[in-house]
Amino acid sequence: MKSFPARFLIGFLLLFTGPLADAGTRPSVVFLSPDDSRFWQLVAGFMESVAEDLEVDLEVQYDRESHRFSYLRMAKDVLAREEKPDYLLFMCKEHVTESMLRLADGAGVKTFTFNTDVPDAARASIGMPRTVLSGWLGHLSPDNIAAGRVLVTLLGKQAEQLGLASGPSIPMVALSGTLDSSATKDRNGGLLAAAVQQRSELMQLVYANWSGALAREKTEVLLKRYPNTVSIWSASDGMALGAIEAARNAGRTPGKDLLVGGVDWEPEALESIRQGELLVSLGRHFMGGGLALLLLHDYHHGQDFGDMSPDYVFRYKLEPATRGNVERVQRIMDSENWSAIDFRRFSRVGETETGKTVPDSDAVLDAITGALAGQRADTVARRE
């Protein structure tokens, strides 16, 4: 029988080693998808590939009502279960993020937020991860402000190269998402800042609720109202494709006399880029959920990620898909290539290449995209 000091020491170590206590178990994660759109299906599909390799028990729930209150209700249902998950992974939404985080913390379920920035009101009340709520482990999001700005820049440069910017300014209209989305707010912020600094003149910004059909209808009105429009800035690919359809109906030629750019790397958008109608799509954030799972897996097995980001907040850049690199991006998006990659190689647990360094989120995503982009070429080479 162990002596009292030995038993005391073991108990003390178990109390303070945190995630090491779970090192031998499979983590269970519930991901709450804010809707069942093509983009979020991509996010979930990539997460499932990562979870399989990392031996994470992943459950995906889709909010088919696509509303912040239905999203909150989903969280409440999960947290009310008798057998709760180890971790709850979800996107920040205006007006409900704080409630979801507090409910999870009270239920003893650790949380990780991703994809959009923490709303200002929530940040003012509960700070950031591990400041007020110890169970809120971390936050990950793309730099959506930079994305909005970059999209303006790329549209403007192409307009100048094609000789479409004949006057002192480049007339531009913009399509944005929903009012309760932090991504909407941040991408709009980048748009507005860039429009002031550059030649692009923002004629009007309208909200199309991430809907391609609504974007088509609103673009038809905008092109009649502003017939000299040279570029259309869109906060998502789905809305961008709707705008392209409206432009064709209006007798315009997308890619030649009208430039359209979007965000998301959706497969249909990449094909539109290949055909020359969509100028650019900013993306790779479909991998955000997979990266969040990787961080949670490592945390669960004793490798906390505080040394990667002292405030437990991670931000990464979106990358442009254009006609010059669309084939590479399509390889990254190919789900067959996801299955061919062993995502354990990017974990910091065990003897992996990633584990030998202290990478940031951009470095990890660069490594993953590099591996996926080369996967098909490697497969072809082996077959030959």
Coordinates of C-alpha atoms in Angstrom, one line a residue:
M1 CA 0.0 0.0 0.0
K2 CA 1.3 3.5 -0.9
S3 CA 2.2 5.7 2.0
F4 CA 0.2 8.9 2.8
P5 CA 2.9 11.2 1.3
A6 CA 3.0 9.2 -1.9
R7 CA -0.8 9.2 -2.3
F8 CA -0.9 12.9 -1.6
L9 CA 1.8 13.6 -4.2
I10 CA -0.1 11.5 -6.8
G11 CA -3.3 13.3 -6.0
F12 CA -1.6 16.7 -6.2
L13 CA -0.1 15.9 -9.7
L14 CA -3.4 14.6 -11.0
L15 CA -5.1 17.8 -9.9
F16 CA -2.7 20.2 -11.6
T17 CA -1.6 18.4 -14.7
G18 CA -4.8 19.4 -16.4
P19 CA -5.1 17.8 -19.8
L20 CA -2.5 15.1 -18.9
A21 CA -5.2 13.4 -16.8
D22 CA -7.1 12.6 -20.1
A23 CA -4.0 11.5 -22.0
G24 CA -5.2 7.9 -22.4
T25 CA -8.8 8.6 -23.5
R26 CA -10.5 9.5 -26.8
P27 CA -11.8 13.1 -26.7
S28 CA -15.4 13.6 -27.5
V29 CA -16.4 16.7 -29.4
V30 CA -19.7 18.1 -30.5
F31 CA -19.5 20.7 -33.3
L32 CA -22.5 23.0 -33.8
S33 CA -22.6 24.0 -37.4
P34 CA -24.5 27.4 -37.8
D35 CA -26.3 26.1 -41.0
D36 CA -26.2 23.3 -43.5
S37 CA -24.9 25.4 -46.5
R38 CA -22.3 24.0 -48.9
F39 CA -19.5 25.8 -47.0
W40 CA -20.4 24.4 -43.6
Q41 CA -20.7 20.9 -45.1
L42 CA -17.1 21.4 -46.3
V43 CA -16.0 22.4 -42.8
A44 CA -17.7 19.4 -41.3
G45 CA -16.4 17.0 -43.9
F46 CA -12.8 18.2 -43.4
M47 CA -13.3 17.9 -39.6
E48 CA -14.5 14.3 -40.0
S49 CA -11.3 13.4 -41.9
V50 CA -9.1 15.0 -39.2
A51 CA -11.1 13.4 -36.4
E52 CA -10.7 9.9 -37.9
D53 CA -6.9 10.2 -38.0
L54 CA -6.7 11.7 -34.5
E55 CA -9.1 9.2 -33.0
V56 CA -11.5 12.0 -31.9
D57 CA -15.2 11.1 -31.4
L58 CA -16.8 13.9 -33.4
E59 CA -20.5 14.6 -33.6
V60 CA -21.8 17.3 -36.0
Q61 CA -25.1 19.0 -35.6
Y62 CA -26.5 21.4 -38.2
D63 CA -28.7 24.4 -37.3
R64 CA -31.1 24.1 -40.2
E65 CA -33.1 27.1 -38.9
S66 CA -29.9 29.2 -39.3
H67 CA -30.8 31.7 -36.5
R68 CA -28.9 32.7 -33.4
F69 CA -31.7 31.6 -31.0
S70 CA -32.0 28.1 -32.6
Y71 CA -28.2 27.9 -32.4
L72 CA -28.4 28.7 -28.7
R73 CA -31.1 26.1 -28.3
M74 CA -28.9 23.5 -29.9
A75 CA -26.2 24.2 -27.3
K76 CA -28.6 24.0 -24.5
D77 CA -29.8 20.6 -25.7
V78 CA -26.3 19.2 -25.9
L79 CA -25.3 20.6 -22.4
A80 CA -28.5 19.1 -20.9
R81 CA -27.4 15.6 -21.8
E82 CA -26.7 13.1 -19.1
E83 CA -23.5 12.1 -20.9
K84 CA -22.0 15.3 -22.0
P85 CA -19.1 15.7 -24.5
D86 CA -15.7 16.7 -23.4
Y87 CA -15.7 19.7 -25.7
L88 CA -18.2 21.9 -27.5
L89 CA -16.9 23.6 -30.7
F90 CA -19.0 26.4 -32.2
M91 CA -19.0 29.6 -34.2
C92 CA -19.4 33.0 -32.5
K93 CA -22.7 34.7 -33.2
E94 CA -23.9 38.1 -32.1
H95 CA -26.0 38.2 -28.9
V96 CA -25.7 34.5 -28.0
T97 CA -22.0 33.8 -27.7
E98 CA -21.7 34.8 -24.1
S99 CA -24.7 32.8 -23.1
M100 CA -23.4 29.7 -24.8
L101 CA -20.0 30.0 -23.2
R102 CA -21.4 30.6 -19.7
L103 CA -23.8 27.6 -20.0
A104 CA -21.0 25.3 -21.1
D105 CA -18.7 26.5 -18.4
G106 CA -21.4 25.9 -15.8
A107 CA -22.0 22.4 -17.2
G108 CA -18.3 21.5 -17.0
V109 CA -17.9 21.2 -20.7
K110 CA -14.8 22.8 -22.2
T111 CA -15.4 25.1 -25.2
F112 CA -13.4 26.3 -28.3
T113 CA -14.8 29.0 -30.6
F114 CA -13.8 29.5 -34.2
N115 CA -14.4 31.0 -37.6
T116 CA -15.6 34.5 -36.6
D117 CA -14.4 37.0 -34.1
V118 CA -15.7 37.2 -30.6
P119 CA -18.5 39.8 -30.6
D120 CA -17.7 43.1 -28.9
A121 CA -20.4 42.7 -26.3
A122 CA -19.2 39.2 -25.2
R123 CA -15.6 40.4 -25.1
A124 CA -16.5 43.3 -22.9
S125 CA -18.3 41.0 -20.5
I126 CA -16.2 37.9 -20.3
G127 CA -12.9 38.9 -21.9
M128 CA -11.1 36.3 -24.0
P129 CA -10.3 32.6 -23.4
R130 CA -9.3 31.6 -19.9
T131 CA -9.7 35.1 -18.4
V132 CA -13.2 34.9 -16.8
L133 CA -14.3 31.4 -18.0
S134 CA -11.6 28.8 -17.4
G135 CA -13.4 26.3 -19.6
W136 CA -13.2 28.5 -22.7
L137 CA -10.0 27.1 -23.9
G138 CA -9.3 29.1 -27.1
H139 CA -10.5 31.0 -30.1
L140 CA -9.5 30.7 -33.8
S141 CA -10.6 32.8 -36.7
P142 CA -9.4 34.1 -40.1
D143 CA -8.5 37.7 -40.4
N144 CA -11.7 38.8 -42.0
I145 CA -10.9 42.5 -41.9
A146 CA -7.8 41.8 -44.0
A147 CA -9.9 39.6 -46.3
G148 CA -12.4 42.4 -47.0
R149 CA -9.5 44.7 -47.7
V150 CA -7.6 42.3 -50.0
L151 CA -10.7 41.6 -52.0
V152 CA -11.1 45.3 -52.8
T153 CA -7.4 45.5 -53.8
L154 CA -7.5 42.5 -56.1
L155 CA -10.7 43.7 -57.9
G156 CA -9.2 47.2 -58.3
K157 CA -5.8 46.0 -59.7
Q158 CA -7.6 43.8 -62.2
A159 CA -9.9 46.6 -63.3
E160 CA -6.8 48.7 -63.9
Q161 CA -5.1 46.0 -65.9
L162 CA -8.1 45.5 -68.1
G163 CA -8.5 49.2 -68.7
L164 CA -11.9 49.3 -67.0
A165 CA -10.8 52.1 -64.6
S166 CA -11.0 54.9 -67.1
G167 CA -12.2 57.6 -64.7
P168 CA -10.7 58.8 -61.4
S169 CA -12.5 56.0 -59.5
I170 CA -13.7 52.4 -59.9
P171 CA -17.4 52.1 -59.3
M172 CA -18.1 49.2 -57.0
V173 CA -21.1 47.6 -55.3
A174 CA -21.0 45.2 -52.4
L175 CA -23.0 42.2 -51.2
S176 CA -22.7 41.3 -47.5
G177 CA -24.1 38.6 -45.2
T178 CA -26.2 38.8 -42.1
L179 CA -26.3 41.4 -39.4
D180 CA -25.7 38.8 -36.6
S181 CA -22.5 37.6 -38.1
S182 CA -19.1 38.8 -36.9
A183 CA -17.6 37.8 -40.3
T184 CA -20.0 40.2 -42.0
K185 CA -19.0 43.0 -39.7
D186 CA -15.3 42.4 -40.1
R187 CA -15.3 41.8 -43.9
N188 CA -17.4 45.0 -44.2
G189 CA -14.8 46.8 -42.1
G190 CA -12.0 45.8 -44.4
L191 CA -14.1 46.8 -47.4
L192 CA -14.9 50.2 -46.1
A193 CA -11.3 51.0 -45.1
A194 CA -9.9 49.9 -48.4
A195 CA -12.5 51.7 -50.5
V196 CA -11.5 55.0 -48.8
Q197 CA -7.8 54.4 -49.4
Q198 CA -7.9 53.1 -52.9
R199 CA -9.6 54.2 -56.2
S200 CA -12.6 51.9 -55.7
E201 CA -15.7 53.9 -55.1
L202 CA -18.3 52.1 -53.1
M203 CA -21.7 53.0 -54.6
Q204 CA -23.8 50.9 -52.3
L205 CA -23.5 48.0 -49.8
V206 CA -26.5 45.7 -49.4
Y207 CA -27.2 42.6 -47.2
A208 CA -28.1 39.4 -49.0
N209 CA -28.0 37.1 -46.0
W210 CA -25.5 34.7 -47.6
S211 CA -28.1 33.7 -50.1
G212 CA -27.2 33.3 -53.8
A213 CA -30.8 33.8 -54.9
L214 CA -31.2 37.0 -52.8
A215 CA -27.9 38.2 -54.1
R216 CA -29.0 37.7 -57.7
E217 CA -32.2 39.7 -57.1
K218 CA -30.3 42.6 -55.4
T219 CA -27.6 42.7 -58.0
E220 CA -30.2 43.0 -60.7
V221 CA -31.5 46.1 -58.9
L222 CA -28.0 47.5 -58.3
L223 CA -26.8 47.1 -61.9
K224 CA -29.9 49.1 -63.0
R225 CA -29.3 51.7 -60.4
Y226 CA -25.5 51.9 -61.1
P227 CA -25.0 50.9 -64.8
N228 CA -21.4 51.9 -64.7
T229 CA -20.5 49.4 -62.1
V230 CA -17.1 47.9 -62.7
S231 CA -16.7 45.5 -59.8
I232 CA -18.8 43.5 -57.3
W233 CA -17.4 42.8 -53.9
S234 CA -19.1 39.8 -52.2
A235 CA -18.6 38.5 -48.7
S236 CA -19.2 34.9 -49.9
D237 CA -18.9 32.8 -53.0
G238 CA -22.6 31.8 -53.0
M239 CA -23.6 35.5 -53.2
A240 CA -20.9 36.1 -55.8
L241 CA -22.3 33.4 -58.0
G242 CA -25.7 34.9 -57.7
A243 CA -24.3 38.2 -58.7
I244 CA -22.7 36.7 -61.8
E245 CA -26.0 35.2 -62.9
A246 CA -27.6 38.6 -62.5
A247 CA -24.8 40.2 -64.5
R248 CA -25.3 37.8 -67.4
N249 CA -29.0 38.4 -67.3
A250 CA -28.3 42.2 -67.6
G251 CA -26.1 41.7 -70.7
R252 CA -22.8 42.1 -68.9
T253 CA -19.8 39.8 -69.4
P254 CA -18.4 38.7 -66.0
G255 CA -14.6 38.6 -66.1
K256 CA -14.4 41.0 -69.0
D257 CA -16.5 44.2 -68.5
L258 CA -17.5 43.4 -64.9
L259 CA -15.3 41.9 -62.1
V260 CA -16.7 39.8 -59.3
G261 CA -14.8 38.5 -56.2
G262 CA -16.0 36.4 -53.3
V263 CA -14.9 34.4 -50.2
D264 CA -15.1 30.7 -49.3
W265 CA -13.3 28.6 -51.9
E266 CA -16.6 26.8 -52.7
P267 CA -16.2 24.2 -55.5
E268 CA -18.7 25.9 -57.7
A269 CA -16.8 29.2 -57.3
L270 CA -13.5 27.5 -58.2
E271 CA -15.1 26.2 -61.4
S272 CA -16.3 29.7 -62.1
I273 CA -12.8 31.0 -61.7
R274 CA -11.5 28.3 -64.1
Q275 CA -14.1 29.5 -66.6
G276 CA -13.0 33.1 -66.2
E277 CA -16.2 34.5 -64.8
L278 CA -15.3 34.8 -61.1
L279 CA -12.0 36.8 -60.6
V280 CA -11.0 35.6 -57.2
S281 CA -12.2 33.7 -54.1
L282 CA -10.4 34.0 -50.8
G283 CA -10.4 30.9 -48.7
R284 CA -8.9 28.0 -46.8
H285 CA -11.0 28.7 -43.7
F286 CA -12.9 25.5 -44.4
M287 CA -10.0 24.0 -42.6
G288 CA -10.6 26.1 -39.4
G289 CA -12.6 23.4 -37.7
G290 CA -10.0 20.8 -38.5
L291 CA -7.3 23.0 -37.0
A292 CA -9.5 23.6 -33.9
L293 CA -9.8 19.8 -33.5
L294 CA -6.1 19.4 -33.8
L295 CA -5.5 21.9 -31.0
L296 CA -8.1 20.2 -28.8
H297 CA -6.7 16.8 -29.5
D298 CA -3.2 18.0 -28.4
Y299 CA -4.6 19.7 -25.4
H300 CA -6.5 16.6 -24.4
H301 CA -3.3 14.6 -24.6
G302 CA -1.2 17.0 -22.5
Q303 CA 0.1 19.4 -25.1
D304 CA -1.5 22.7 -24.3
F305 CA -1.3 25.4 -26.9
G306 CA -0.4 28.4 -24.8
D307 CA 3.1 28.5 -26.2
M308 CA 1.6 28.9 -29.7
S309 CA -0.5 31.9 -28.6
P310 CA -0.1 33.3 -25.1
D311 CA -3.6 34.7 -25.1
Y312 CA -5.0 31.5 -26.6
V313 CA -6.3 33.4 -29.6
F314 CA -5.3 32.3 -33.1
R315 CA -5.7 34.2 -36.3
Y316 CA -4.7 33.2 -39.8
K317 CA -4.8 34.7 -43.3
L318 CA -7.1 33.8 -46.1
E319 CA -5.5 33.0 -49.4
P320 CA -6.7 33.9 -52.9
A321 CA -7.7 31.4 -55.5
T322 CA -7.3 32.8 -59.0
R323 CA -7.1 31.4 -62.5
G324 CA -3.3 31.0 -62.0
N325 CA -3.5 28.7 -59.0
V326 CA -7.1 27.2 -59.2
E327 CA -5.9 23.7 -60.0
R328 CA -3.7 23.7 -56.8
V329 CA -6.6 24.9 -54.7
Q330 CA -9.0 22.3 -56.2
R331 CA -6.5 19.6 -55.1
I332 CA -6.6 21.1 -51.6
M333 CA -10.4 20.9 -51.7
D334 CA -10.6 17.3 -53.0
S335 CA -12.0 15.2 -50.2
E336 CA -10.2 12.1 -51.6
N337 CA -6.9 13.9 -50.8
W338 CA -8.2 14.6 -47.2
S339 CA -8.5 10.8 -46.7
A340 CA -5.0 10.2 -48.1
I341 CA -3.3 12.5 -45.6
D342 CA -2.6 11.3 -42.1
F343 CA -3.3 14.3 -40.0
R344 CA -1.4 12.9 -37.1
R345 CA 1.7 14.3 -38.7
F346 CA 0.6 17.8 -37.8
S347 CA 0.0 17.0 -34.1
R348 CA 2.4 18.1 -31.5
V349 CA 1.8 14.9 -29.5
G350 CA 4.4 12.3 -30.0
E351 CA 7.3 12.2 -32.4
T352 CA 6.0 14.3 -35.3
E353 CA 7.7 17.0 -37.5
T354 CA 5.2 19.6 -36.2
G355 CA 5.9 18.5 -32.6
K356 CA 9.5 19.5 -33.0
T357 CA 8.7 23.2 -33.5
V358 CA 6.3 25.7 -32.0
P359 CA 4.3 26.8 -35.0
D360 CA 1.6 29.4 -35.4
S361 CA -1.8 28.8 -37.0
D362 CA -0.7 30.1 -40.4
A363 CA 2.3 27.8 -40.3
V364 CA 0.2 24.7 -39.5
L365 CA -2.3 25.6 -42.3
D366 CA 0.5 26.2 -44.7
A367 CA 1.9 22.7 -43.9
I368 CA -1.6 21.1 -44.4
T369 CA -2.4 22.9 -47.6
G370 CA 1.1 22.1 -48.9
A371 CA 0.6 18.4 -48.2
L372 CA -2.9 18.4 -49.7
A373 CA -1.8 20.3 -52.8
G374 CA 0.9 17.8 -53.5
Q375 CA -1.1 14.7 -52.8
R376 CA -2.6 14.1 -56.2
A377 CA 0.7 14.6 -57.9
D378 CA 2.3 12.1 -55.5
T379 CA -0.4 9.6 -56.2
V380 CA -0.1 10.0 -60.0
A381 CA 3.7 9.6 -59.7
R382 CA 3.3 6.4 -57.7
R383 CA 0.9 5.0 -60.2
E384 CA 3.3 5.7 -63.1

